Structure formats: C-alpha cells, structure tokens
Coordinates of C-alpha atoms and ligand atoms in Angstrom, one line a residue:
M1 CA -2.9 7.9 25.6
L2 CA -1.2 10.0 28.7
K3 CA 2.2 12.1 28.2
T4 CA 4.2 13.3 25.3
R5 CA 7.6 13.8 23.8
P6 CA 8.8 17.1 23.1
P7 CA 9.0 16.8 19.7
R8 CA 11.2 14.8 17.4
L9 CA 12.7 14.7 14.4
L10 CA 9.7 13.9 12.0
F11 CA 10.9 13.1 8.4
V12 CA 13.6 10.4 7.7
A13 CA 14.1 9.0 4.0
R14 CA 11.6 7.3 2.6
S15 CA 9.3 6.9 5.3
C16 CA 7.9 9.8 7.8
R17 CA 7.4 9.5 11.1
W18 CA 3.4 9.2 12.1
Y19 CA 3.6 11.8 15.6
A20 CA 4.8 15.2 15.8
T21 CA 4.1 14.3 19.4
R22 CA 4.7 10.8 20.0
P23 CA 3.2 9.6 23.2
I24 CA 4.8 7.0 25.9
H25 CA 2.5 4.6 25.4
V26 CA -0.7 3.7 24.6
D27 CA -3.1 1.7 26.1
I28 CA -5.2 -0.5 24.0
L29 CA -8.2 -2.9 25.6
G30 CA -7.2 -2.6 28.9
E31 CA -3.7 -2.9 28.6
R32 CA -0.7 0.2 29.1
H33 CA 2.1 -0.3 26.0
P34 CA 4.9 1.5 25.5
T35 CA 6.1 3.4 22.4
D36 CA 9.0 3.7 20.3
E37 CA 10.1 5.4 17.3
I38 CA 8.6 2.7 14.9
T39 CA 5.8 3.6 16.6
N40 CA 2.5 4.1 14.0
I41 CA -0.9 3.2 15.5
T42 CA -2.7 6.1 14.6
P43 CA -5.7 7.8 16.8
S44 CA -9.1 6.2 14.0
I45 CA -7.4 3.0 14.5
L46 CA -7.2 2.3 17.8
A47 CA -10.7 3.0 17.5
K48 CA -12.3 -0.1 16.0
L49 CA -10.2 -2.9 18.1
P50 CA -13.4 -3.1 20.2
L51 CA -16.4 -3.2 17.5
R52 CA -15.5 -7.0 16.5
L53 CA -18.0 -6.5 13.7
H54 CA -18.1 -10.2 13.3
T55 CA -19.9 -10.7 16.3
R56 CA -22.6 -8.4 15.8
P57 CA -26.2 -10.5 15.0
K58 CA -27.1 -9.6 11.8
H59 CA -24.3 -7.8 10.7
P60 CA -23.8 -8.9 6.9
L61 CA -20.4 -10.3 7.9
H62 CA -21.6 -11.4 11.5
T63 CA -23.7 -13.3 8.9
L64 CA -21.4 -14.6 6.1
R65 CA -19.3 -15.7 8.6
T66 CA -21.8 -18.0 10.6
L67 CA -23.2 -19.3 7.3
I68 CA -19.1 -20.2 6.2
E69 CA -19.1 -22.0 10.1
S70 CA -22.4 -23.9 9.5
H71 CA -21.2 -25.3 6.1
F72 CA -18.3 -26.9 8.4
P73 CA -20.3 -28.5 11.3
T74 CA -17.1 -30.5 12.5
F75 CA -14.5 -27.2 12.3
K76 CA -13.9 -25.3 15.8
H77 CA -15.1 -21.9 16.1
H78 CA -12.8 -19.1 17.4
S79 CA -13.8 -15.4 17.1
S80 CA -12.3 -13.8 20.5
L81 CA -8.3 -13.3 19.5
S82 CA -6.3 -10.4 20.5
P83 CA -5.5 -8.6 17.6
L84 CA -2.3 -7.5 18.8
V85 CA 0.6 -9.6 18.2
S86 CA 4.9 -10.3 17.9
P87 CA 6.3 -9.7 14.6
F88 CA 7.7 -13.4 15.1
K89 CA 3.9 -15.0 15.3
N90 CA 2.9 -13.1 12.9
F91 CA 5.6 -13.4 10.5
D92 CA 8.5 -14.8 11.4
E93 CA 6.5 -18.4 12.9
L94 CA 5.4 -18.8 9.8
S95 CA 8.3 -18.5 7.8
F96 CA 8.3 -15.2 6.6
P97 CA 11.3 -14.3 5.0
K98 CA 12.9 -11.6 6.6
D99 CA 12.6 -9.1 3.8
H100 CA 9.0 -9.8 3.8
P101 CA 7.6 -6.8 2.3
G102 CA 4.7 -7.2 4.4
R103 CA 6.8 -6.2 7.5
A104 CA 7.1 -2.7 6.0
V105 CA 6.1 0.3 8.9
T106 CA 4.7 1.7 5.5
D107 CA 2.0 -1.8 5.4
S108 CA 1.5 -2.7 8.6
Y109 CA 0.5 -0.8 12.0
Y110 CA 3.0 -1.0 15.1
V111 CA 2.5 -0.2 18.8
N112 CA 6.7 -1.2 19.0
K113 CA 8.5 -3.4 17.8
D114 CA 7.7 -5.8 19.7
L115 CA 3.9 -5.5 19.2
M116 CA 1.8 -4.8 16.2
L117 CA -1.5 -5.4 14.8
R118 CA -2.1 -8.7 12.8
T119 CA -1.7 -9.0 9.3
H120 CA -3.8 -12.1 8.4
T121 CA -5.2 -14.8 10.9
S122 CA -2.7 -16.6 9.3
A123 CA -0.7 -15.3 12.3
H124 CA -2.4 -17.3 15.2
E125 CA -2.2 -21.3 13.4
V126 CA 0.7 -21.9 15.1
E127 CA -1.1 -21.5 18.9
V128 CA -4.0 -22.9 17.3
F129 CA -3.2 -25.9 16.3
R130 CA -0.7 -26.0 19.4
Q131 CA -3.9 -26.5 21.5
G132 CA -4.9 -29.6 19.6
D133 CA -7.6 -28.7 17.3
D134 CA -7.4 -30.6 14.0
R135 CA -10.3 -28.8 12.2
W136 CA -10.8 -25.4 13.0
L137 CA -12.1 -22.0 11.9
L138 CA -11.2 -18.6 13.4
T139 CA -12.4 -15.1 12.1
A140 CA -11.1 -11.5 13.1
D141 CA -9.9 -8.2 12.6
V142 CA -6.7 -7.8 10.7
Y143 CA -4.8 -4.5 10.0
R144 CA -3.2 -3.1 6.9
R145 CA -2.5 0.7 6.5
D146 CA -3.3 1.0 2.2
E147 CA -4.0 4.0 0.4
I148 CA -8.1 5.2 0.9
D149 CA -11.4 4.1 -1.9
G150 CA -14.5 2.3 -2.2
S151 CA -12.9 -1.8 -1.9
H152 CA -9.9 -0.8 0.5
Y153 CA -10.1 0.0 4.8
P154 CA -7.6 -0.6 7.0
V155 CA -9.5 -2.8 9.1
F156 CA -10.7 -6.2 7.4
H157 CA -12.4 -9.3 9.0
Q158 CA -10.8 -12.6 7.8
M159 CA -11.9 -15.8 8.2
E160 CA -8.8 -19.2 8.7
G161 CA -10.1 -22.2 8.2
A162 CA -6.8 -26.0 8.4
C163 CA -7.9 -29.0 9.1
I164 CA -4.9 -31.5 9.1
F165 CA -4.9 -35.6 9.6
P166 CA -2.2 -37.9 11.2
A167 CA 0.2 -39.0 8.2
T168 CA -0.2 -42.5 9.0
P169 CA -1.5 -44.6 5.9
E170 CA -4.5 -45.1 7.9
G171 CA -5.1 -40.7 8.4
M172 CA -4.2 -41.0 4.2
R173 CA -7.3 -43.7 3.6
H174 CA -9.6 -41.6 6.1
V175 CA -8.3 -38.5 3.7
A176 CA -9.1 -40.4 0.5
E177 CA -12.7 -41.9 1.6
D178 CA -13.5 -38.0 2.6
N179 CA -12.5 -37.0 -0.5
A180 CA -14.4 -40.0 -2.6
R181 CA -17.7 -39.2 -0.5
M182 CA -17.3 -35.0 -1.3
R183 CA -16.3 -35.5 -5.3
S184 CA -19.3 -38.3 -5.7
Q185 CA -21.2 -35.3 -3.9
L186 CA -20.0 -32.8 -6.3
A187 CA -20.4 -34.5 -9.2
K188 CA -24.1 -34.5 -8.3
T189 CA -24.2 -30.3 -8.6
N190 CA -23.7 -27.6 -11.0
I191 CA -20.5 -26.4 -10.3
V192 CA -18.0 -26.3 -13.0
I193 CA -14.4 -26.6 -11.5
E194 CA -11.6 -25.1 -14.1
D195 CA -8.3 -26.6 -12.3
V196 CA -4.6 -27.1 -14.3
P197 CA -2.6 -29.3 -12.6
H198 CA 0.3 -28.4 -11.0
V199 CA 3.2 -29.0 -12.7
A200 CA 5.1 -26.0 -12.1
P201 CA 8.4 -26.4 -9.7
T202 CA 8.5 -23.2 -8.0
N203 CA 5.0 -24.7 -6.2
P204 CA 5.9 -28.6 -5.3
A205 CA 5.2 -30.5 -2.5
Q206 CA 7.6 -30.2 0.5
A207 CA 10.5 -32.1 0.2
G208 CA 9.2 -33.7 4.1
H209 CA 6.0 -35.1 2.4
D210 CA 5.2 -38.3 0.5
P211 CA 4.0 -36.5 -3.1
A212 CA 1.0 -38.9 -2.5
H213 CA -0.1 -37.4 1.4
S214 CA 0.6 -34.0 -0.5
A215 CA -1.9 -34.2 -3.1
L216 CA -4.4 -36.2 -1.1
V217 CA -4.5 -32.9 1.1
A218 CA -4.5 -30.8 -1.5
E219 CA -7.0 -32.6 -3.0
H220 CA -9.5 -32.6 0.1
L221 CA -8.2 -28.6 0.8
K222 CA -10.3 -28.7 -3.5
L223 CA -13.0 -30.3 -2.3
S224 CA -14.3 -28.8 0.8
L225 CA -14.0 -25.1 -0.5
N226 CA -15.5 -26.1 -4.1
G227 CA -18.3 -27.5 -1.9
M228 CA -18.7 -23.8 0.5
L229 CA -18.2 -22.1 -2.5
L230 CA -21.2 -24.0 -4.3
A231 CA -22.7 -22.4 -0.8
L232 CA -22.6 -19.3 -0.7
F233 CA -22.0 -18.7 -4.7
G234 CA -24.1 -21.2 -6.1
G235 CA -27.4 -21.0 -7.2
A236 CA -29.5 -21.8 -10.5
T237 CA -27.1 -20.8 -12.9
P238 CA -23.7 -23.0 -13.2
L239 CA -20.9 -21.9 -10.3
Q240 CA -18.0 -21.3 -12.2
V241 CA -14.6 -22.2 -9.7
R242 CA -10.7 -22.2 -10.9
W243 CA -7.4 -22.8 -9.2
I244 CA -4.7 -21.0 -9.3
E245 CA -1.3 -21.4 -8.7
A246 CA 0.6 -19.3 -5.6
Y247 CA 2.6 -18.6 -3.6
F248 CA 2.0 -17.6 1.3
P249 CA 5.9 -18.5 2.9
F250 CA 3.7 -20.6 4.8
T251 CA 1.8 -23.1 2.8
S252 CA 3.7 -25.0 -0.1
P253 CA 2.0 -25.9 -2.7
S254 CA -0.1 -22.9 -2.4
F255 CA -3.5 -22.1 -4.0
E256 CA -5.6 -19.1 -4.9
V257 CA -9.3 -19.2 -5.8
E258 CA -11.4 -17.2 -8.1
V259 CA -15.4 -17.6 -8.6
F260 CA -17.4 -16.3 -11.8
Y261 CA -19.9 -13.9 -10.7
R262 CA -22.3 -11.4 -12.5
G263 CA -19.6 -11.7 -15.3
K264 CA -16.4 -10.8 -13.3
W265 CA -13.3 -13.3 -12.1
L266 CA -13.3 -12.7 -8.1
E267 CA -10.3 -13.8 -5.9
I268 CA -11.6 -15.1 -3.2
L269 CA -9.4 -16.9 -0.9
G270 CA -5.9 -17.8 -0.5
S271 CA -5.0 -21.8 0.4
G272 CA -2.4 -24.2 0.2
V273 CA -0.8 -27.2 2.2
V274 CA 0.4 -26.2 5.9
R275 CA 4.3 -25.9 5.7
Q276 CA 5.4 -28.9 8.0
A277 CA 7.5 -25.8 10.0
T278 CA 4.5 -24.8 11.2
L279 CA 3.1 -28.1 12.4
D280 CA 6.5 -28.8 14.0
T281 CA 6.6 -24.7 15.7
A282 CA 3.0 -26.2 16.9
N283 CA 4.3 -30.1 18.0
V284 CA 1.7 -31.9 16.0
P285 CA 4.8 -33.2 13.9
D286 CA 3.1 -36.2 13.2
K287 CA 0.0 -34.3 10.9
I288 CA -0.4 -33.2 7.6
G289 CA -3.2 -30.6 6.8
W290 CA -4.4 -27.6 4.8
A291 CA -5.5 -24.1 5.4
F292 CA -7.4 -21.2 4.1
G293 CA -7.7 -17.5 4.5
L294 CA -10.8 -15.2 2.5
G295 CA -11.8 -11.9 3.5
L296 CA -15.1 -11.4 4.2
E297 CA -16.1 -7.4 3.3
R298 CA -14.8 -8.8 0.1
I299 CA -17.0 -11.8 -0.4
A300 CA -19.8 -10.0 1.7
M301 CA -19.5 -6.7 -0.7
I302 CA -20.4 -9.3 -3.4
L303 CA -23.8 -11.2 -2.2
Y304 CA -25.2 -7.9 -0.4
S305 CA -24.3 -5.3 -3.2
I306 CA -22.8 -3.3 -0.7
P307 CA -20.8 -0.7 -3.0
D308 CA -18.4 0.7 -0.4
I309 CA -16.8 -0.4 2.5
R310 CA -17.2 1.9 5.0
L311 CA -21.0 1.2 5.4
F312 CA -19.8 -1.9 7.0
W313 CA -18.5 0.6 10.1
S314 CA -21.6 2.8 9.7
E315 CA -23.7 3.4 12.9
D316 CA -27.1 4.5 10.6
E317 CA -30.8 2.8 11.2
R318 CA -30.7 2.7 7.3
F319 CA -27.8 0.6 6.9
L320 CA -28.1 -1.9 9.9
S321 CA -31.9 -2.3 9.9
Q322 CA -32.0 -4.1 6.7
F323 CA -29.9 -7.1 7.6
K324 CA -32.5 -10.5 8.7
E325 CA -29.7 -12.8 11.3
N326 CA -28.8 -16.0 9.0
E327 CA -29.5 -14.4 6.1
I328 CA -28.1 -12.7 2.5
T329 CA -30.6 -10.0 1.0
T330 CA -29.3 -6.9 -1.4
F331 CA -28.2 -4.1 0.3
K332 CA -31.2 -0.7 -1.0
P333 CA -28.7 1.9 -1.1
Y334 CA -30.4 4.5 0.5
S335 CA -29.4 7.7 -0.8
K336 CA -25.9 9.1 -2.3
Y337 CA -24.8 12.4 -1.2
P338 CA -22.6 14.6 -2.8
S339 CA -19.5 14.1 -2.7
C340 CA -16.8 17.6 -2.2
F341 CA -12.9 17.2 -4.0
K342 CA -10.4 19.4 -1.9
D343 CA -7.2 19.2 -3.3
V344 CA -3.2 19.8 -1.4
S345 CA -0.1 20.9 -2.5
F346 CA 3.3 20.7 -0.3
W347 CA 6.9 20.1 -0.7
L348 CA 8.5 18.1 2.0
P349 CA 11.6 19.0 3.0
Q350 CA 14.9 18.8 0.9
G351 CA 15.8 14.8 0.8
S352 CA 12.5 13.0 2.9
A353 CA 9.6 11.1 1.0
L354 CA 5.9 10.5 2.1
H355 CA 4.6 7.4 1.8
D356 CA 0.7 7.9 -0.2
N357 CA -0.1 5.4 3.6
D358 CA 1.0 7.9 5.0
F359 CA -0.7 10.2 3.7
C360 CA -4.4 8.6 4.1
D361 CA -3.6 7.5 8.0
L362 CA -3.4 11.7 8.5
V363 CA -6.8 12.3 6.5
R364 CA -8.3 9.3 7.7
D365 CA -7.9 10.9 11.7
V366 CA -9.3 13.8 10.4
A367 CA -12.1 12.6 8.5
G368 CA -12.5 9.3 9.3
D369 CA -15.2 6.9 7.2
I370 CA -16.4 10.7 5.8
V371 CA -13.3 9.9 3.0
E372 CA -13.7 8.4 0.4
D373 CA -11.1 8.1 -1.6
V374 CA -7.8 10.0 -1.8
K375 CA -6.0 9.9 -5.0
K376 CA -1.8 11.3 -5.6
I377 CA -2.3 13.5 -8.6
D378 CA 0.8 14.5 -9.1
S379 CA 4.4 14.5 -7.9
F380 CA 7.8 15.8 -9.2
V381 CA 10.9 16.5 -7.7
H382 CA 12.6 20.2 -8.1
P383 CA 15.5 20.0 -9.8
K384 CA 17.3 22.9 -8.2
T385 CA 16.1 22.5 -4.9
N386 CA 16.2 18.5 -5.2
R387 CA 12.8 19.2 -2.7
A388 CA 10.2 17.0 -3.2
S389 CA 5.9 18.4 -4.5
L390 CA 3.1 16.3 -3.8
C391 CA -0.5 16.6 -4.7
Y392 CA -3.3 15.0 -3.2
R393 CA -7.6 15.1 -4.3
I394 CA -8.9 14.6 -1.6
N395 CA -12.8 13.4 -1.8
Y396 CA -14.9 14.2 1.0
R397 CA -18.5 12.6 1.1
S398 CA -21.0 11.3 3.7
M399 CA -22.5 7.7 3.3
D400 CA -25.1 9.2 6.1
R401 CA -26.2 13.2 5.2
S402 CA -25.2 15.5 2.4
L403 CA -21.7 17.5 4.0
S404 CA -21.4 21.1 3.5
N405 CA -18.4 23.1 1.7
E406 CA -18.0 24.5 5.2
E407 CA -17.6 20.7 6.5
A408 CA -15.5 19.9 4.4
N409 CA -13.6 23.5 4.2
E410 CA -13.0 22.2 7.8
M411 CA -11.8 19.4 7.4
Q412 CA -9.1 20.3 5.0
A413 CA -7.9 23.1 7.0
Q414 CA -7.7 19.6 9.8
V415 CA -5.2 18.5 7.3
V416 CA -3.1 21.2 6.5
S417 CA -2.7 22.2 9.5
R418 CA -1.5 18.4 10.3
L419 CA 0.8 18.8 7.5
T420 CA 2.3 21.8 8.5
E421 CA 3.2 20.0 11.9
L422 CA 4.4 17.6 10.2
G423 CA 7.4 19.7 8.6
V424 CA 6.1 20.3 5.2
E425 CA 5.7 23.4 3.4
I426 CA 2.1 24.3 1.6
R427 CA 1.9 25.8 -1.7
Ligands
LIG1 N1 -3.0 -15.2 4.8 C1 -3.2 -15.2 4.2 C2 -3.5 -14.1 3.4 O1 -4.3 -13.3 4.2 C3 -4.5 -16.4 2.8 C4 -3.7 -17.3 3.4 C5 -4.7 -18.6 4.0 C6 -3.1 -18.5 2.7 C7 -3.8 -19.0 4.7 C8 -3.1 -19.8 2.5 C9 -3.8 -20.3 3.5 O2 -3.6 -13.3 2.0

C-alpha cells in the first residue's frame, strides 16, 4: 500500500467506513488495484491470500481435500484460481437478486466496486463449465466478513463439485444406469438415508427442464454424495444422513445435507440441480447437471476433533507436526492457555451506526489470531442526545503460549486508539 488520502468522512448511517485514511491503491498478489469508497479489505485479510492452506502437504485441509478428490477419480481437480473476482461473477452470473444480503459491504470484502474476494467457490462455476469440464472439483479459500468465535473465521476453504450430462435420451440413460449402480452399492452398506420426497412448490424442477430429467439428475447428485459422506464419516455404526429442502439462487431444486455424528446433526453441504441460466452463460446450454459446495474447516474440525478454527492457521510445530499426509488422525490439544477479557464502551457520533463485523475486523487487524471471541454485551441509544452507546467484550487468548496481562492491555489500547481515530468517544 502506498500513498494515503487525507482523513475523510468516517461514519455514514448504518455502516462504518473502514479506513481513517484510505490508501489510493492496494497491491494484491502482485497486482495494483485502485480503491474507492466501498474498499473494506484489511491488511490482516490481505495477509491470508498467499497462504492457500488447502495446498500445504499434511495440513488437515489438504488431506480432507485429497480424500474427497480420490472419491471422485474421474473428476478434474482445480485448486489455483485467484480469489479476486468481480461482483458480477460472484453474484450476478449466478442469478443472485440485486438486493441479496451477501452483496453488502458489511458481509463481503471489496477491493473496490468492481473487484471483491470470492465469498464462495460457486463464483467459478461459469468459467469452469465454459472450459468444457463436465465433471470437476474445485478447492479454494473464500472470504466472508463475520463475527469472531471458535467456529467463525473470515477466511475459510470450500470445495465445489459439479457433474453435467448431455440433456439427451442417451445422456439420461447413462445417468439412470449410473444411478442403478450406485444404488446397489449403497444398499450393501450401513448408511441410513432420510430423504422426504420433495413436494415443496418453492423447490421445483426448473421451467426449462423435463421433470423426469431433473429427477434423474437430483438422484445422481444424492447417490454420489451419499457415497462420499459414507467414505468420510462411515464406520462400524450405521451412518445417518438427511436431505433437506433448501434454497440457493443458482440451483433448483436445492438441498442441504446433514450428517448425524457424535450425537448431533451437522450441516455439511449445499447442493442442487444447476440453474440452466448458468449453463447457458457457460456456453453449454445442451447439458443438465448438479453441483455442491462444502466447507472444509467445518468437516475437518469434526473429523480431526480440532476445537478452534484459528488452529488451521497455526504455524506452531505442536500443531503442524501432528498430521500425516492422507490420514485423518485425532488432534491432541497441547495446552489451553488462560484467556484475558477486556471490555470497551464508547459513544458513536450522532446518527451513525457501527456494524459488529466492522468492529470485529478492527479487532482482528490489531490482535490477529490472539482474539478468541468478541461479544457485544451492551447497546443503547441515549434518549436525549440520540447517540448510540456500545460495549464489546474481547476475549484474548493465544493458542500457543501464555499471554501476559500487559500484552492484552497493549492490544486493547491499540483497539481503543483505532476506535478513537474513527471518531468514537470512549466512555
Ligand atoms: N455456494 C453455496 C454456499 O456457499 C453452496 C452451494 C454450492 C450450493 C453449489 C449449491 C450448489 O453456501
């Protein structure tokens, strides 16, 4: 980052502008990009872009990715697409409505109005289909602004999978044969599938699809993924899987899948029959098929018993040395160091608001992975002055060492000073 502009208006109603002084441009992965008034990408997020944990041998995210890939041996694998995409590609091309909340600057990271960090791997569907790949898996880092706790992190990894077929009688015959083969294989296993037949008028076959073709493709999706879930979660006891009606702008019908594991139903993935508009845009209008997307951290936390999502980013040998290539092992926590809570209360300028995600990004920028969680513990508006008061509790805890109270105080002082730069009045 080079030159900065002079300080500018800091708060506008309902959203906090990130930078007290906004850089004129940002350098990302070797290229320079201009900023504008919606720029909200932070240095701590930029630092994550080159890390690509899913490509590091032995890392749990890499092993999980490899296990899933080996379950789909005929699929092409992609894992090196740039995280920078246009909002058009992330949203519009996938039929997201103009007012979809995911587009908000409070929910997504923007370099400028024409460039953002992908919020999901589906952002690459059109380009991969356009290359002519009929069966593919794509693994990548994705970015979403979020609150801070043990299972949310603004960068995580997703895997997208898709399979399309010629929408012809032979194509469909092939799908039906494949379905029969997978069905008979699954019948020999101890998987228990709950799948209420879909009758919801909100989750229909698409208008342009032959309902029989759509049903065959949806069945191919379910059978393919049930086999994969069995490979990941299956064991001596029967594996319970349930398929639930869902909604995504770029699939219909759409489904979510949950797995019953160690006493809980866990949401594993989103999926559905690909919207024909996506395939038309990708220049394969005569195909029909399915896609799914899953979060790798979520699944790895369960399979490896990793208790905190920050651990995936640890460079500590006590973490990294535990893992083997291509083998899921149970994580042995090396220590739990004491945490240190600090509260900060402040008045916002009159008529302004601060989004929790803005506060969390500020804290992450100061404390990085030392922050374990952040909670808003109080908020009210003064009846006379109409100013809003907020109080947040920040829990500082290192995963690798004991944190001294002085260090926590030092970070807290930086949080306070950054808040002051933004124009709030500390209470
Ligand atoms: N992209 C969706 C998400 O991030 C998941 C998904 C992928 C759903 C493919 C349907 C098809 O939640």
